[in-house]
Amino acid sequence: MSTRIVTVTPNPSLDRTIELAGELQRGAVQRATRSTAEPGGKGVNVSRVVVASGGDTVAVLPGDDLDPVLLGLATRGIPTAALPIGAPLRSNVTVTEPTGTTTKFNEPGPSLAGRLDDLAALVADTADATATGPRARWVVIAGSLPPGLPDDALAVLVRAVRARHGDAVRIAVDSSGVPFTALLQSGERLDLLKPNAEELAEVVGGDPDAYERDLDLAAAAAERLRARGVDTVLLTLGSAGAVLVGPDGVFAATAPRIVARSTVGAGDSALAGYLLAEVAGAPPERRLAQAVATGAAAAALPGSDVPALDHTDPDAIVVVRRTPTDTNSTPTATPLASLQRSTP
């Protein structure tokens, strides 16, 4: 069974992180205590965790060979399949405070007008078996869309993979906004969806803050996505933990207490942790525990650094199991204390 994880980042970036010694002051001159630059984007971050953990991955993205993002990935030993575009990729700037508060400034990125079919073909090709590796087990399509791509671009990418590989390759998506909603409305089948509270509220309604306060309310809302062609939902809720909803049941996990230094890439790391546990044959409880542990480890690191699985502690994560609710009903809360505990 292959274990390659192919990631697709339509709008990658060079992520510059500036760490401050104190609180961010608007309109003031402030000196940084540390500054870093890393190749970034949601799919890229997943590939970085996979490589750091000794896994097999290929990062698919637009960009020219000498672009700083591609060069950065090469120096970090991350295999890539790039679509040349003749334009520089964007730079994003993140400012972090000692409390873990993160402020992000994201550029729009270069236009990919007229290149969607080329990107879709590249993704499908990369998922094939090659002389250097097996066919992908997972294709992860993650992040925002750059200018020039239509709102249904995510659905086009999913369709291209399904047309070539059918059910032999599993598809995970982590996105937001209009493209995310358009994908769910397209009827394309997804093996895994990884929203956060705000992204969940975009498509099923409800209050994101309420989801983060009540994991059972969040689980009931996440269940409603399964009626839209989604097999499994990994709902990440930041410091509140995460919820996993799928054919094996509904599970909730609280996050460990950490000193957060930067939340950049924490959700991406959680997704990578889940996928690495899945390809290793772990049961759903363990996948969720590994996801939460990896996301927490990422939040404890500075800048856009990502952890390896060796630097996480999934055994410390408490996972509880609940009885699935009616996916067509309005989400209601059930106290966590009433749930049956599952051993991670």
CSV table of C-alpha atoms in Angstrom, one decimal:
chain,number,residue,atom,x,y,z
A,1,MET,CA,0.0,0.0,0.0
A,2,SER,CA,1.5,3.4,-1.0
A,3,THR,CA,2.0,6.1,1.5
A,4,ARG,CA,2.8,9.1,-0.7
A,5,ILE,CA,1.0,12.3,0.2
A,6,VAL,CA,0.7,14.7,-2.7
A,7,THR,CA,-0.1,18.3,-1.7
A,8,VAL,CA,-1.5,21.0,-4.0
A,9,THR,CA,-1.0,24.7,-3.1
A,10,PRO,CA,-2.6,26.9,-5.8
A,11,ASN,CA,-1.4,30.1,-4.2
A,12,PRO,CA,2.0,29.4,-2.4
A,13,SER,CA,4.0,32.1,-0.7
A,14,LEU,CA,7.3,33.0,0.9
A,15,ASP,CA,6.2,33.4,4.5
A,16,ARG,CA,8.1,36.0,6.4
A,17,THR,CA,7.6,36.0,10.1
A,18,ILE,CA,8.6,38.9,12.4
A,19,GLU,CA,8.6,38.3,16.2
A,20,LEU,CA,8.1,41.2,18.5
A,21,ALA,CA,9.3,41.5,22.1
A,22,GLY,CA,6.1,43.2,23.1
A,23,GLU,CA,2.6,44.0,22.0
A,24,LEU,CA,2.1,45.3,18.4
A,25,GLN,CA,1.7,49.1,18.4
A,26,ARG,CA,0.0,50.6,15.4
A,27,GLY,CA,1.8,53.6,13.9
A,28,ALA,CA,4.9,53.0,16.0
A,29,VAL,CA,8.4,51.9,15.1
A,30,GLN,CA,9.2,48.5,16.7
A,31,ARG,CA,12.2,46.3,16.6
A,32,ALA,CA,12.0,42.6,15.9
A,33,THR,CA,13.6,40.0,18.1
A,34,ARG,CA,13.7,37.4,15.3
A,35,SER,CA,12.8,37.3,11.6
A,36,THR,CA,12.5,34.2,9.4
A,37,ALA,CA,11.5,33.3,5.9
A,38,GLU,CA,10.0,29.9,4.9
A,39,PRO,CA,8.3,28.6,1.8
A,40,GLY,CA,4.6,28.4,2.8
A,41,GLY,CA,1.0,27.9,1.9
A,42,LYS,CA,-1.3,25.3,3.4
A,43,GLY,CA,-0.3,22.4,1.2
A,44,VAL,CA,3.4,23.3,1.3
A,45,ASN,CA,3.2,23.2,5.1
A,46,VAL,CA,1.6,19.8,5.1
A,47,SER,CA,4.5,18.6,2.9
A,48,ARG,CA,7.0,20.1,5.2
A,49,VAL,CA,5.6,18.2,8.2
A,50,VAL,CA,5.6,15.0,6.1
A,51,VAL,CA,9.3,15.4,5.1
A,52,ALA,CA,10.3,16.3,8.7
A,53,SER,CA,8.6,13.1,9.9
A,54,GLY,CA,10.4,10.9,7.3
A,55,GLY,CA,7.3,10.5,5.0
A,56,ASP,CA,6.9,10.5,1.3
A,57,THR,CA,5.5,13.6,-0.4
A,58,VAL,CA,5.5,15.8,-3.5
A,59,ALA,CA,4.4,19.4,-3.3
A,60,VAL,CA,2.5,20.6,-6.5
A,61,LEU,CA,2.5,24.4,-6.9
A,62,PRO,CA,2.8,27.1,-9.5
A,63,GLY,CA,6.2,28.8,-9.7
A,64,ASP,CA,9.5,29.0,-11.7
A,65,ASP,CA,12.6,27.0,-10.8
A,66,LEU,CA,14.5,30.0,-9.4
A,67,ASP,CA,11.6,31.5,-7.4
A,68,PRO,CA,12.6,31.8,-3.7
A,69,VAL,CA,9.7,29.5,-2.8
A,70,LEU,CA,10.9,26.7,-5.1
A,71,LEU,CA,14.5,27.3,-4.0
A,72,GLY,CA,13.5,27.2,-0.4
A,73,LEU,CA,11.7,23.9,-0.8
A,74,ALA,CA,14.6,22.4,-2.7
A,75,THR,CA,17.1,23.3,0.1
A,76,ARG,CA,14.8,21.7,2.6
A,77,GLY,CA,14.6,18.4,0.7
A,78,ILE,CA,11.0,18.7,-0.3
A,79,PRO,CA,10.2,17.2,-3.7
A,80,THR,CA,8.1,19.5,-6.0
A,81,ALA,CA,6.2,19.4,-9.2
A,82,ALA,CA,5.9,23.0,-10.4
A,83,LEU,CA,3.9,24.7,-13.1
A,84,PRO,CA,6.1,27.5,-14.6
A,85,ILE,CA,4.2,30.8,-14.7
A,86,GLY,CA,6.8,33.4,-15.5
A,87,ALA,CA,5.9,35.6,-12.5
A,88,PRO,CA,7.2,35.8,-8.9
A,89,LEU,CA,5.1,34.1,-6.2
A,90,ARG,CA,3.7,36.2,-3.4
A,91,SER,CA,5.2,37.1,0.0
A,92,ASN,CA,3.1,37.0,3.2
A,93,VAL,CA,4.1,38.7,6.4
A,94,THR,CA,3.2,37.5,9.8
A,95,VAL,CA,3.8,39.5,13.0
A,96,THR,CA,3.8,37.5,16.3
A,97,GLU,CA,3.6,38.8,19.8
A,98,PRO,CA,4.9,37.1,23.0
A,99,THR,CA,1.3,36.2,23.9
A,100,GLY,CA,1.0,34.1,20.7
A,101,THR,CA,-1.2,36.7,19.1
A,102,THR,CA,-0.6,36.6,15.3
A,103,THR,CA,-1.3,39.3,12.7
A,104,LYS,CA,-1.0,38.3,9.1
A,105,PHE,CA,-0.7,40.3,5.9
A,106,ASN,CA,-1.3,38.2,2.8
A,107,GLU,CA,-0.6,39.3,-0.7
A,108,PRO,CA,-3.0,38.2,-3.5
A,109,GLY,CA,-0.4,36.3,-5.6
A,110,PRO,CA,0.2,36.2,-9.3
A,111,SER,CA,-2.6,35.5,-11.8
A,112,LEU,CA,-3.1,32.0,-13.1
A,113,ALA,CA,-5.7,33.0,-15.7
A,114,GLY,CA,-6.0,30.3,-18.3
A,115,ARG,CA,-3.8,27.9,-16.4
A,116,LEU,CA,-6.4,25.8,-14.5
A,117,ASP,CA,-6.4,22.9,-16.9
A,118,ASP,CA,-2.6,22.8,-16.8
A,119,LEU,CA,-2.6,22.8,-13.1
A,120,ALA,CA,-5.2,20.0,-13.0
A,121,ALA,CA,-3.3,17.9,-15.4
A,122,LEU,CA,-0.1,18.4,-13.3
A,123,VAL,CA,-1.9,17.3,-10.2
A,124,ALA,CA,-3.3,14.2,-11.8
A,125,ASP,CA,0.1,13.3,-13.3
A,126,THR,CA,1.9,13.8,-10.0
A,127,ALA,CA,-0.5,11.4,-8.3
A,128,ASP,CA,0.6,8.6,-10.7
A,129,ALA,CA,3.3,6.1,-9.8
A,130,THR,CA,6.7,7.1,-11.0
A,131,ALA,CA,10.2,5.7,-11.0
A,132,THR,CA,10.9,7.6,-7.8
A,133,GLY,CA,7.8,6.7,-5.9
A,134,PRO,CA,4.4,5.0,-5.7
A,135,ARG,CA,1.1,6.4,-6.7
A,136,ALA,CA,-0.3,8.8,-4.1
A,137,ARG,CA,-2.5,7.5,-1.3
A,138,TRP,CA,-3.7,11.1,-0.6
A,139,VAL,CA,-4.0,14.2,-2.7
A,140,VAL,CA,-4.3,17.3,-0.4
A,141,ILE,CA,-5.7,20.4,-2.1
A,142,ALA,CA,-5.2,23.3,0.3
A,143,GLY,CA,-5.3,27.1,0.6
A,144,SER,CA,-6.7,30.0,-1.2
A,145,LEU,CA,-7.0,30.6,-4.9
A,146,PRO,CA,-4.8,33.1,-6.7
A,147,PRO,CA,-6.2,35.7,-9.0
A,148,GLY,CA,-7.4,34.4,-12.4
A,149,LEU,CA,-8.8,31.1,-11.3
A,150,PRO,CA,-12.6,30.6,-11.4
A,151,ASP,CA,-14.6,30.0,-8.2
A,152,ASP,CA,-15.0,26.3,-9.1
A,153,ALA,CA,-11.3,25.7,-9.4
A,154,LEU,CA,-11.2,23.4,-6.4
A,155,ALA,CA,-14.0,21.2,-7.9
A,156,VAL,CA,-12.0,21.1,-11.2
A,157,LEU,CA,-8.9,19.9,-9.4
A,158,VAL,CA,-10.9,17.2,-7.5
A,159,ARG,CA,-12.6,16.1,-10.8
A,160,ALA,CA,-9.2,15.7,-12.5
A,161,VAL,CA,-7.9,13.4,-9.8
A,162,ARG,CA,-11.1,11.4,-9.7
A,163,ALA,CA,-11.1,11.0,-13.5
A,164,ARG,CA,-7.6,9.6,-13.5
A,165,HIS,CA,-7.5,7.6,-10.3
A,166,GLY,CA,-11.1,7.0,-9.2
A,167,ASP,CA,-11.2,5.7,-5.6
A,168,ALA,CA,-7.6,4.5,-5.7
A,169,VAL,CA,-6.5,8.0,-4.5
A,170,ARG,CA,-8.1,9.7,-1.5
A,171,ILE,CA,-8.7,13.5,-1.6
A,172,ALA,CA,-8.5,15.9,1.3
A,173,VAL,CA,-9.4,19.6,1.0
A,174,ASP,CA,-8.6,22.5,3.3
A,175,SER,CA,-9.9,25.8,2.0
A,176,SER,CA,-12.3,28.6,2.6
A,177,GLY,CA,-14.5,31.3,1.2
A,178,VAL,CA,-16.4,31.2,-2.1
A,179,PRO,CA,-14.2,28.4,-3.7
A,180,PHE,CA,-14.8,26.2,-0.6
A,181,THR,CA,-18.6,26.8,-0.8
A,182,ALA,CA,-18.6,26.2,-4.5
A,183,LEU,CA,-16.8,22.9,-4.0
A,184,LEU,CA,-19.3,21.6,-1.6
A,185,GLN,CA,-22.1,22.7,-3.9
A,186,SER,CA,-20.5,20.9,-6.8
A,187,GLY,CA,-21.4,17.4,-5.5
A,188,GLU,CA,-17.8,16.2,-5.9
A,189,ARG,CA,-17.0,13.5,-3.4
A,190,LEU,CA,-14.4,14.2,-0.8
A,191,ASP,CA,-12.6,11.7,1.5
A,192,LEU,CA,-11.6,14.3,4.0
A,193,LEU,CA,-12.4,17.9,4.7
A,194,LYS,CA,-10.5,20.0,7.3
A,195,PRO,CA,-12.3,23.2,8.1
A,196,ASN,CA,-11.9,25.4,11.2
A,197,ALA,CA,-14.7,27.0,13.1
A,198,GLU,CA,-15.1,30.0,10.8
A,199,GLU,CA,-15.0,27.8,7.7
A,200,LEU,CA,-17.6,25.4,9.1
A,201,ALA,CA,-19.9,28.3,9.9
A,202,GLU,CA,-19.6,29.6,6.3
A,203,VAL,CA,-21.3,26.5,5.0
A,204,VAL,CA,-23.6,25.2,7.8
A,205,GLY,CA,-24.2,28.4,9.7
A,206,GLY,CA,-23.9,28.9,13.4
A,207,ASP,CA,-21.5,30.8,15.6
A,208,PRO,CA,-17.7,30.0,15.3
A,209,ASP,CA,-17.1,31.1,18.9
A,210,ALA,CA,-19.8,28.8,20.1
A,211,TYR,CA,-18.2,25.9,18.2
A,212,GLU,CA,-14.9,26.6,19.9
A,213,ARG,CA,-16.6,26.7,23.3
A,214,ASP,CA,-18.6,23.5,22.9
A,215,LEU,CA,-17.0,20.6,21.0
A,216,ASP,CA,-20.2,18.7,21.0
A,217,LEU,CA,-22.1,21.5,19.3
A,218,ALA,CA,-19.2,21.6,16.8
A,219,ALA,CA,-19.4,17.9,16.2
A,220,ALA,CA,-23.2,18.1,15.5
A,221,ALA,CA,-22.5,20.9,12.9
A,222,ALA,CA,-19.6,19.0,11.3
A,223,GLU,CA,-21.9,15.9,10.9
A,224,ARG,CA,-24.0,18.0,8.5
A,225,LEU,CA,-21.2,18.2,6.0
A,226,ARG,CA,-21.3,14.4,5.5
A,227,ALA,CA,-24.6,14.8,3.7
A,228,ARG,CA,-22.8,16.9,1.1
A,229,GLY,CA,-20.5,14.2,-0.2
A,230,VAL,CA,-17.8,14.4,2.5
A,231,ASP,CA,-16.7,11.1,4.0
A,232,THR,CA,-14.8,12.4,7.0
A,233,VAL,CA,-14.5,15.8,8.6
A,234,LEU,CA,-11.5,16.9,10.7
A,235,LEU,CA,-12.7,20.1,12.4
A,236,THR,CA,-9.8,22.0,14.0
A,237,LEU,CA,-10.7,24.4,16.8
A,238,GLY,CA,-7.4,26.0,17.8
A,239,SER,CA,-6.7,26.0,21.5
A,240,ALA,CA,-10.1,24.2,22.1
A,241,GLY,CA,-9.0,21.0,20.3
A,242,ALA,CA,-10.6,19.2,17.4
A,243,VAL,CA,-13.5,17.1,16.3
A,244,LEU,CA,-13.5,14.1,14.0
A,245,VAL,CA,-16.7,13.0,12.3
A,246,GLY,CA,-16.7,10.0,9.9
A,247,PRO,CA,-18.1,6.5,9.2
A,248,ASP,CA,-16.4,5.1,12.3
A,249,GLY,CA,-18.1,7.6,14.6
A,250,VAL,CA,-17.8,11.0,16.2
A,251,PHE,CA,-14.8,11.8,18.3
A,252,ALA,CA,-13.7,15.0,20.2
A,253,ALA,CA,-10.3,15.9,21.7
A,254,THR,CA,-9.2,18.8,23.8
A,255,ALA,CA,-5.9,20.5,23.1
A,256,PRO,CA,-3.0,20.3,25.6
A,257,ARG,CA,-2.0,23.5,27.4
A,258,ILE,CA,1.0,25.1,25.7
A,259,VAL,CA,2.7,28.4,25.5
A,260,ALA,CA,1.7,29.5,22.0
A,261,ARG,CA,4.4,31.3,20.1
A,262,SER,CA,2.8,31.4,16.6
A,263,THR,CA,-0.4,29.9,15.2
A,264,VAL,CA,1.0,30.0,11.6
A,265,GLY,CA,0.7,26.5,10.1
A,266,ALA,CA,-0.9,24.9,13.2
A,267,GLY,CA,-4.0,23.8,11.3
A,268,ASP,CA,-1.8,22.6,8.4
A,269,SER,CA,0.3,20.6,10.8
A,270,ALA,CA,-2.8,19.1,12.4
A,271,LEU,CA,-3.9,17.9,9.0
A,272,ALA,CA,-0.4,16.4,8.3
A,273,GLY,CA,-0.5,14.6,11.6
A,274,TYR,CA,-3.8,13.1,10.8
A,275,LEU,CA,-2.7,11.9,7.4
A,276,LEU,CA,0.5,10.5,8.6
A,277,ALA,CA,-1.4,8.5,11.3
A,278,GLU,CA,-3.9,7.3,8.7
A,279,VAL,CA,-1.2,6.0,6.3
A,280,ALA,CA,0.4,4.2,9.2
A,281,GLY,CA,-2.9,2.4,9.8
A,282,ALA,CA,-4.0,4.1,13.0
A,283,PRO,CA,-7.6,3.9,14.1
A,284,PRO,CA,-9.7,7.2,14.1
A,285,GLU,CA,-9.1,7.9,17.8
A,286,ARG,CA,-5.3,7.8,17.3
A,287,ARG,CA,-5.5,9.9,14.1
A,288,LEU,CA,-7.4,12.6,16.0
A,289,ALA,CA,-5.0,12.5,18.9
A,290,GLN,CA,-2.0,12.8,16.5
A,291,ALA,CA,-3.7,15.7,14.7
A,292,VAL,CA,-4.2,17.7,17.9
A,293,ALA,CA,-0.7,16.9,19.2
A,294,THR,CA,0.9,18.0,15.9
A,295,GLY,CA,-1.1,21.2,15.7
A,296,ALA,CA,-0.3,22.0,19.3
A,297,ALA,CA,3.4,21.3,18.7
A,298,ALA,CA,3.3,23.7,15.7
A,299,ALA,CA,1.7,26.5,17.7
A,300,ALA,CA,4.5,26.2,20.4
A,301,LEU,CA,7.2,26.8,17.7
A,302,PRO,CA,8.3,30.2,16.6
A,303,GLY,CA,7.4,31.8,13.2
A,304,SER,CA,6.2,29.3,10.6
A,305,ASP,CA,8.3,26.4,11.9
A,306,VAL,CA,6.6,23.0,11.7
A,307,PRO,CA,7.2,19.9,13.9
A,308,ALA,CA,8.1,16.4,13.2
A,309,LEU,CA,5.9,13.6,14.6
A,310,ASP,CA,8.9,12.7,16.9
A,311,HIS,CA,8.4,16.0,18.6
A,312,THR,CA,4.7,15.4,19.4
A,313,ASP,CA,2.9,13.6,22.3
A,314,PRO,CA,-0.3,12.1,21.0
A,315,ASP,CA,-0.5,9.9,24.1
A,316,ALA,CA,-1.2,13.0,26.2
A,317,ILE,CA,-4.3,13.8,24.2
A,318,VAL,CA,-7.7,12.8,25.7
A,319,VAL,CA,-10.2,11.6,23.0
A,320,VAL,CA,-13.8,11.1,23.8
A,321,ARG,CA,-16.4,9.3,21.7
A,322,ARG,CA,-20.0,10.3,21.2
A,323,THR,CA,-23.1,8.9,19.6
A,324,PRO,CA,-23.7,10.5,16.1
A,325,THR,CA,-26.7,12.8,15.9
A,326,ASP,CA,-29.1,13.3,13.1
A,327,THR,CA,-27.2,15.2,10.4
A,328,ASN,CA,-30.3,17.1,9.4
A,329,SER,CA,-31.2,18.4,12.8
A,330,THR,CA,-30.1,21.6,14.4
A,331,PRO,CA,-26.8,21.1,16.3
A,332,THR,CA,-27.4,20.8,20.1
A,333,ALA,CA,-24.9,20.5,22.9
A,334,THR,CA,-24.3,17.3,24.9
A,335,PRO,CA,-21.9,17.6,27.9
A,336,LEU,CA,-18.5,16.1,27.4
A,337,ALA,CA,-18.8,14.4,30.7
A,338,SER,CA,-21.6,12.2,29.3
A,339,LEU,CA,-19.4,10.8,26.5
A,340,GLN,CA,-17.6,7.5,26.6
A,341,ARG,CA,-13.8,7.9,26.7
A,342,SER,CA,-11.7,6.3,24.0
A,343,THR,CA,-8.1,5.4,24.5
A,344,PRO,CA,-5.9,7.3,22.0
